[in-house]
Amino acid sequence: MQNVIFLHGGVGGHTDYSEKVRGYAMNSMTIDPLDSVIHAVMQLEDDPDFNAGTGSYPRVDGSIQMDAAVMTEQGFGSVVGIENVRNPVLVARDVMEKSPHVMMSGDGALSFARKMGHGFYDASTERTMEKHRKIMEKILNGKEELLPREKFIAELIKNNESTGDTVGAIARIDGKFAVAVSTGGAVPMLRGRVGDTPIIGCGFYCGPKGGIVTTGIGEEITKRLLCYNIYLKIGSDSLQNILDEAVKDFGNIHVGIIAVTKDETASSANGNMSTGMHIF
Ligand code: GLY
């Protein structure tokens, strides 16, 4: 069985970053699937072109809250709404390996991260702050037609472009699987909103049959328990058909999925999704 590292850089963006995503996949070759997916996602988090780690989009109040998760066949760890750390995926790994918990959120996750040695880091960039200003202007000035998500925010704060460039990685090394995911969320969103990325079975799943990670509008992915439901279907049809069917169910709501099983790899998305695979 060949070893595989499969990455995506999120669905819904306008630029195709597949070439550099392929490079990140190649750089992530190790002898351990968890080390490989962590290394892959760290590179994507550190690249400001992706909505994870550096380059995460702000919430409507301007704060940056990030979600990340890791999973092996043995267990998982995730962080929800963590702020001011450089690599949320590393904190998720610490939750899995160094704590008795599986999920940590908000201030508690941050204080755990500091104890584990993750220092202060400002994940904002000029590009994301500019995008935030533009979205808020659109929501507040009421001149353009608003998407339902934007209308909700507009009504709440009284007075598209939707983005879901979550990043994700799956590795199959010596027949063992691991997955990792990280995101700044899906704009526009309130402070405290939680998407699919840190929730087991929604934005990620991994077991002896394979690994699956998703990108797109987290609320819709979560409602469908998307990754776990795909996991249950492995073997019932070709992996490509299973993923295509799942994407069809979203209509025009952005979603992207990548999956690796013992003998197949597949990806499916209803928008532009940069992917990269390395086989060794
Ligand atoms: N898929 C990322 C999110 O909705 O938060």
Tab-separated table of C-alpha atoms in Angstrom, residues 4-269:
chain	number	residue	atom	x	y	z
A	4	VAL	CA	-0.348	9.315	0.715
A	5	ILE	CA	-0.526	12.893	1.948
A	6	PHE	CA	-3.562	14.760	0.643
A	7	LEU	CA	-4.195	18.445	1.440
A	8	HIS	CA	-6.746	21.095	0.598
A	9	GLY	CA	-6.575	24.856	0.994
A	10	GLY	CA	-10.320	25.498	1.275
A	11	VAL	CA	-13.295	25.869	-1.020
A	12	GLY	CA	-14.683	29.083	-2.432
A	13	GLY	CA	-11.572	31.183	-3.002
A	14	HIS	CA	-10.875	32.859	-6.335
A	15	THR	CA	-7.252	31.813	-6.717
A	16	ASP	CA	-5.952	28.350	-7.477
A	17	TYR	CA	-3.137	27.616	-5.036
A	18	SER	CA	-2.877	23.929	-5.983
A	19	GLU	CA	0.768	24.200	-7.000
A	20	LYS	CA	1.930	25.449	-3.634
A	21	VAL	CA	-0.458	23.080	-1.820
A	22	ARG	CA	1.230	20.216	-3.723
A	23	GLY	CA	4.598	21.560	-2.529
A	24	TYR	CA	3.367	21.590	1.076
A	25	ALA	CA	2.169	17.982	0.659
A	26	MET	CA	5.605	16.951	-0.574
A	27	ASN	CA	7.321	18.764	2.338
A	28	SER	CA	5.172	16.836	4.795
A	29	MET	CA	6.582	13.365	4.180
A	30	THR	CA	7.470	11.721	7.493
A	31	ILE	CA	7.265	8.191	8.842
A	32	ASP	CA	4.256	9.024	11.038
A	33	PRO	CA	0.789	10.041	9.730
A	34	LEU	CA	0.087	12.443	12.628
A	35	ASP	CA	3.446	14.222	12.224
A	36	SER	CA	2.725	14.516	8.498
A	37	VAL	CA	-0.743	16.089	8.798
A	38	ILE	CA	0.431	18.446	11.563
A	39	HIS	CA	3.388	19.564	9.483
A	40	ALA	CA	1.130	20.013	6.436
A	41	VAL	CA	-1.446	22.103	8.294
A	42	MET	CA	1.244	24.211	10.010
A	43	GLN	CA	2.567	25.249	6.600
A	44	LEU	CA	-0.956	26.228	5.513
A	45	GLU	CA	-1.559	28.080	8.805
A	46	ASP	CA	1.681	30.023	8.341
A	47	ASP	CA	0.789	30.988	4.757
A	48	PRO	CA	-1.307	34.201	4.826
A	49	ASP	CA	-3.131	33.177	1.636
A	50	PHE	CA	-5.229	30.666	3.609
A	51	ASN	CA	-7.944	31.279	6.172
A	52	ALA	CA	-6.251	29.435	9.056
A	53	GLY	CA	-3.609	30.617	11.521
A	54	THR	CA	-1.987	33.691	9.947
A	55	GLY	CA	-4.576	34.992	7.472
A	56	SER	CA	-7.645	33.917	9.498
A	57	TYR	CA	-10.640	36.170	8.890
A	58	PRO	CA	-11.910	38.394	11.717
A	59	ARG	CA	-15.331	38.064	13.326
A	60	VAL	CA	-17.787	40.953	13.014
A	61	ASP	CA	-16.279	42.585	16.121
A	62	GLY	CA	-12.791	42.451	14.549
A	63	SER	CA	-11.491	39.673	16.793
A	64	ILE	CA	-9.825	36.574	15.342
A	65	GLN	CA	-10.998	33.274	16.802
A	66	MET	CA	-9.644	30.075	15.282
A	67	ASP	CA	-10.679	26.416	15.360
A	68	ALA	CA	-8.481	23.377	14.746
A	69	ALA	CA	-8.524	19.617	15.263
A	70	VAL	CA	-6.388	16.528	14.862
A	71	MET	CA	-7.468	12.900	14.821
A	72	THR	CA	-5.794	9.507	14.555
A	73	GLU	CA	-7.323	6.062	14.718
A	74	GLN	CA	-6.852	6.262	18.515
A	75	GLY	CA	-8.476	9.590	19.390
A	76	PHE	CA	-8.785	13.305	18.728
A	77	GLY	CA	-8.129	16.762	20.140
A	78	SER	CA	-9.577	20.125	19.164
A	79	VAL	CA	-9.587	23.793	20.054
A	80	VAL	CA	-12.552	26.102	19.580
A	81	GLY	CA	-12.357	29.877	19.230
A	82	ILE	CA	-8.730	30.160	20.283
A	83	GLU	CA	-7.063	33.592	19.911
A	84	ASN	CA	-3.517	34.921	19.683
A	85	VAL	CA	-1.610	31.727	18.954
A	86	ARG	CA	0.347	31.057	15.787
A	87	ASN	CA	-0.547	27.399	15.160
A	88	PRO	CA	-3.926	26.287	16.556
A	89	VAL	CA	-3.298	22.791	15.142
A	90	LEU	CA	-0.369	22.359	17.563
A	91	VAL	CA	-2.598	23.294	20.494
A	92	ALA	CA	-5.170	20.716	19.261
A	93	ARG	CA	-2.398	18.117	19.272
A	94	ASP	CA	-1.472	19.101	22.833
A	95	VAL	CA	-5.132	18.734	23.890
A	96	MET	CA	-5.099	15.198	22.454
A	97	GLU	CA	-1.706	14.124	23.758
A	98	LYS	CA	-1.069	16.139	26.938
A	99	SER	CA	-4.490	16.650	28.522
A	100	PRO	CA	-7.243	14.317	29.718
A	101	HIS	CA	-9.720	16.299	27.547
A	102	VAL	CA	-10.664	16.166	23.883
A	103	MET	CA	-11.958	19.724	23.279
A	104	MET	CA	-10.923	23.064	24.794
A	105	SER	CA	-12.514	26.415	24.007
A	106	GLY	CA	-11.979	30.170	24.314
A	107	ASP	CA	-10.075	31.560	27.292
A	108	GLY	CA	-9.531	28.089	28.766
A	109	ALA	CA	-7.990	26.868	25.523
A	110	LEU	CA	-5.760	29.942	25.442
A	111	SER	CA	-4.599	29.541	29.013
A	112	PHE	CA	-3.904	25.818	28.328
A	113	ALA	CA	-1.942	26.836	25.224
A	114	ARG	CA	0.202	29.298	27.185
A	115	LYS	CA	0.969	26.604	29.777
A	116	MET	CA	2.029	24.319	26.920
A	117	GLY	CA	4.439	27.030	25.705
A	118	HIS	CA	2.490	28.623	22.814
A	119	GLY	CA	3.378	32.326	22.972
A	120	PHE	CA	1.403	35.419	21.932
A	121	TYR	CA	0.865	35.822	18.198
A	122	ASP	CA	-1.220	38.290	16.182
A	123	ALA	CA	-2.779	36.310	13.294
A	124	SER	CA	-4.205	39.371	11.486
A	125	THR	CA	-2.866	40.503	8.129
A	126	GLU	CA	-3.501	43.618	6.028
A	127	ARG	CA	-5.478	41.527	3.535
A	128	THR	CA	-7.849	40.051	6.126
A	129	MET	CA	-8.399	43.377	7.900
A	130	GLU	CA	-9.186	45.032	4.555
A	131	LYS	CA	-11.662	42.252	3.707
A	132	HIS	CA	-13.239	42.671	7.134
A	133	ARG	CA	-13.653	46.420	6.544
A	134	LYS	CA	-15.289	45.761	3.149
A	135	ILE	CA	-17.730	43.171	4.468
A	136	MET	CA	-18.734	45.376	7.378
A	137	GLU	CA	-19.217	48.312	5.024
A	138	LYS	CA	-21.452	46.186	2.774
A	139	ILE	CA	-23.475	44.944	5.741
A	140	LEU	CA	-23.842	48.341	7.315
A	141	ASN	CA	-24.500	50.623	4.333
A	142	GLY	CA	-27.466	48.515	3.130
A	143	LYS	CA	-26.997	49.425	-0.557
A	144	GLU	CA	-26.124	45.972	-1.935
A	145	GLU	CA	-28.274	42.836	-1.830
A	146	LEU	CA	-27.224	40.865	1.263
A	147	LEU	CA	-26.829	37.069	1.564
A	148	PRO	CA	-28.980	35.470	4.336
A	149	ARG	CA	-25.942	35.149	6.582
A	150	GLU	CA	-25.104	38.837	6.075
A	151	LYS	CA	-28.742	39.869	6.644
A	152	PHE	CA	-28.742	38.082	9.984
A	153	ILE	CA	-25.586	39.902	11.061
A	154	ALA	CA	-26.919	43.226	9.722
A	155	GLU	CA	-30.153	42.832	11.712
A	156	LEU	CA	-28.306	41.780	14.818
A	157	ILE	CA	-25.945	44.703	14.832
A	158	LYS	CA	-28.862	46.919	13.715
A	159	ASN	CA	-27.869	49.493	11.989
A	160	ASN	CA	-20.698	38.192	-1.496
A	161	GLU	CA	-18.790	37.012	-0.961
A	162	SER	CA	-18.748	34.034	1.345
A	163	THR	CA	-15.472	32.474	2.337
A	164	GLY	CA	-14.620	29.064	3.687
A	165	ASP	CA	-10.947	28.579	3.070
A	166	THR	CA	-10.441	26.151	5.922
A	167	VAL	CA	-7.332	24.009	5.458
A	168	GLY	CA	-7.101	20.264	5.947
A	169	ALA	CA	-4.781	17.285	5.594
A	170	ILE	CA	-5.053	13.505	5.532
A	171	ALA	CA	-2.126	11.070	5.674
A	172	ARG	CA	-2.029	7.321	5.169
A	173	ILE	CA	1.400	6.042	6.156
A	174	ASP	CA	2.139	2.337	6.565
A	175	GLY	CA	-1.624	1.760	6.393
A	176	LYS	CA	-2.358	4.079	9.354
A	177	PHE	CA	-4.458	7.251	9.021
A	178	ALA	CA	-4.379	10.725	10.589
A	179	VAL	CA	-6.193	13.965	9.784
A	180	ALA	CA	-5.782	17.618	10.783
A	181	VAL	CA	-7.883	20.730	10.083
A	182	SER	CA	-7.644	24.433	10.904
A	183	THR	CA	-9.732	27.526	10.145
A	184	GLY	CA	-10.468	31.145	10.898
A	185	GLY	CA	-14.194	30.378	10.248
A	186	ALA	CA	-16.653	31.379	7.520
A	187	VAL	CA	-17.345	35.107	7.154
A	188	PRO	CA	-19.381	36.950	8.210
A	189	MET	CA	-19.679	35.433	11.666
A	190	LEU	CA	-20.302	36.515	15.231
A	191	ARG	CA	-17.724	36.248	17.974
A	192	GLY	CA	-18.372	32.889	19.655
A	193	ARG	CA	-19.774	31.204	16.533
A	194	VAL	CA	-18.533	27.609	16.120
A	195	GLY	CA	-18.308	25.907	12.731
A	196	ASP	CA	-17.654	22.298	11.723
A	197	THR	CA	-13.860	22.310	11.990
A	198	PRO	CA	-13.397	21.513	15.719
A	199	ILE	CA	-16.313	19.046	15.927
A	200	ILE	CA	-15.616	15.332	15.522
A	201	GLY	CA	-17.625	13.754	12.703
A	202	CYS	CA	-18.466	17.149	11.204
A	203	GLY	CA	-15.282	18.794	9.852
A	204	PHE	CA	-13.065	15.736	10.297
A	205	TYR	CA	-13.122	12.014	10.965
A	206	CYS	CA	-10.511	9.293	11.011
A	207	GLY	CA	-10.661	5.556	11.697
A	208	PRO	CA	-9.230	2.268	10.443
A	209	LYS	CA	-11.211	2.603	7.173
A	210	GLY	CA	-9.797	6.050	6.292
A	211	GLY	CA	-9.771	9.794	6.877
A	212	ILE	CA	-12.075	12.602	5.710
A	213	VAL	CA	-11.870	16.391	6.084
A	214	THR	CA	-14.201	19.122	4.851
A	215	THR	CA	-14.237	22.813	4.021
A	216	GLY	CA	-17.133	25.179	3.383
A	217	ILE	CA	-20.033	26.617	5.345
A	218	GLY	CA	-19.643	25.017	8.760
A	219	GLU	CA	-23.275	25.231	9.841
A	220	GLU	CA	-24.422	23.134	6.866
A	221	ILE	CA	-21.561	20.638	7.287
A	222	THR	CA	-22.338	20.258	11.008
A	223	LYS	CA	-26.079	19.710	10.445
A	224	ARG	CA	-25.233	16.780	8.178
A	225	LEU	CA	-22.545	15.254	10.483
A	226	LEU	CA	-20.807	15.140	7.153
A	227	CYS	CA	-17.487	13.382	7.770
A	228	TYR	CA	-18.919	10.640	9.970
A	229	ASN	CA	-21.726	9.925	7.520
A	230	ILE	CA	-19.204	9.672	4.688
A	231	TYR	CA	-17.033	7.394	6.847
A	232	LEU	CA	-19.994	5.052	7.390
A	233	LYS	CA	-20.501	4.823	3.605
A	234	ILE	CA	-16.903	3.826	2.793
A	235	GLY	CA	-17.003	0.584	0.798
A	236	SER	CA	-20.666	0.920	-0.243
A	237	ASP	CA	-19.761	2.625	-3.556
A	238	SER	CA	-16.667	4.185	-5.130
A	239	LEU	CA	-15.195	6.881	-2.871
A	240	GLN	CA	-15.621	9.432	-5.675
A	241	ASN	CA	-19.360	8.658	-5.983
A	242	ILE	CA	-19.832	8.902	-2.209
A	243	LEU	CA	-18.168	12.336	-2.140
A	244	ASP	CA	-19.975	13.596	-5.254
A	245	GLU	CA	-23.356	12.578	-3.785
A	246	ALA	CA	-22.544	14.355	-0.524
A	247	VAL	CA	-21.563	17.545	-2.357
A	248	LYS	CA	-24.719	17.403	-4.526
A	249	ASP	CA	-26.812	17.521	-1.361
A	250	PHE	CA	-25.426	21.040	-0.621
A	251	GLY	CA	-26.839	22.618	-3.807
A	252	ASN	CA	-25.049	25.932	-4.211
A	253	ILE	CA	-23.900	26.197	-0.577
A	254	HIS	CA	-20.106	26.010	-0.638
A	255	VAL	CA	-18.595	22.702	0.403
A	256	GLY	CA	-15.440	20.744	-0.379
A	257	ILE	CA	-14.390	17.282	0.798
A	258	ILE	CA	-11.204	15.227	0.529
A	259	ALA	CA	-10.930	11.598	1.615
A	260	VAL	CA	-8.380	8.778	1.692
A	261	THR	CA	-9.217	5.117	2.326
A	262	LYS	CA	-7.079	1.963	2.225
A	263	ASP	CA	-7.261	1.827	-1.565
A	264	GLU	CA	-8.796	5.099	-2.835
A	265	THR	CA	-8.375	8.857	-2.702
A	266	ALA	CA	-11.023	11.333	-3.846
A	267	SER	CA	-12.019	14.962	-3.646
A	268	SER	CA	-15.196	16.790	-4.555
A	269	ALA	CA	-16.265	20.433	-4.246
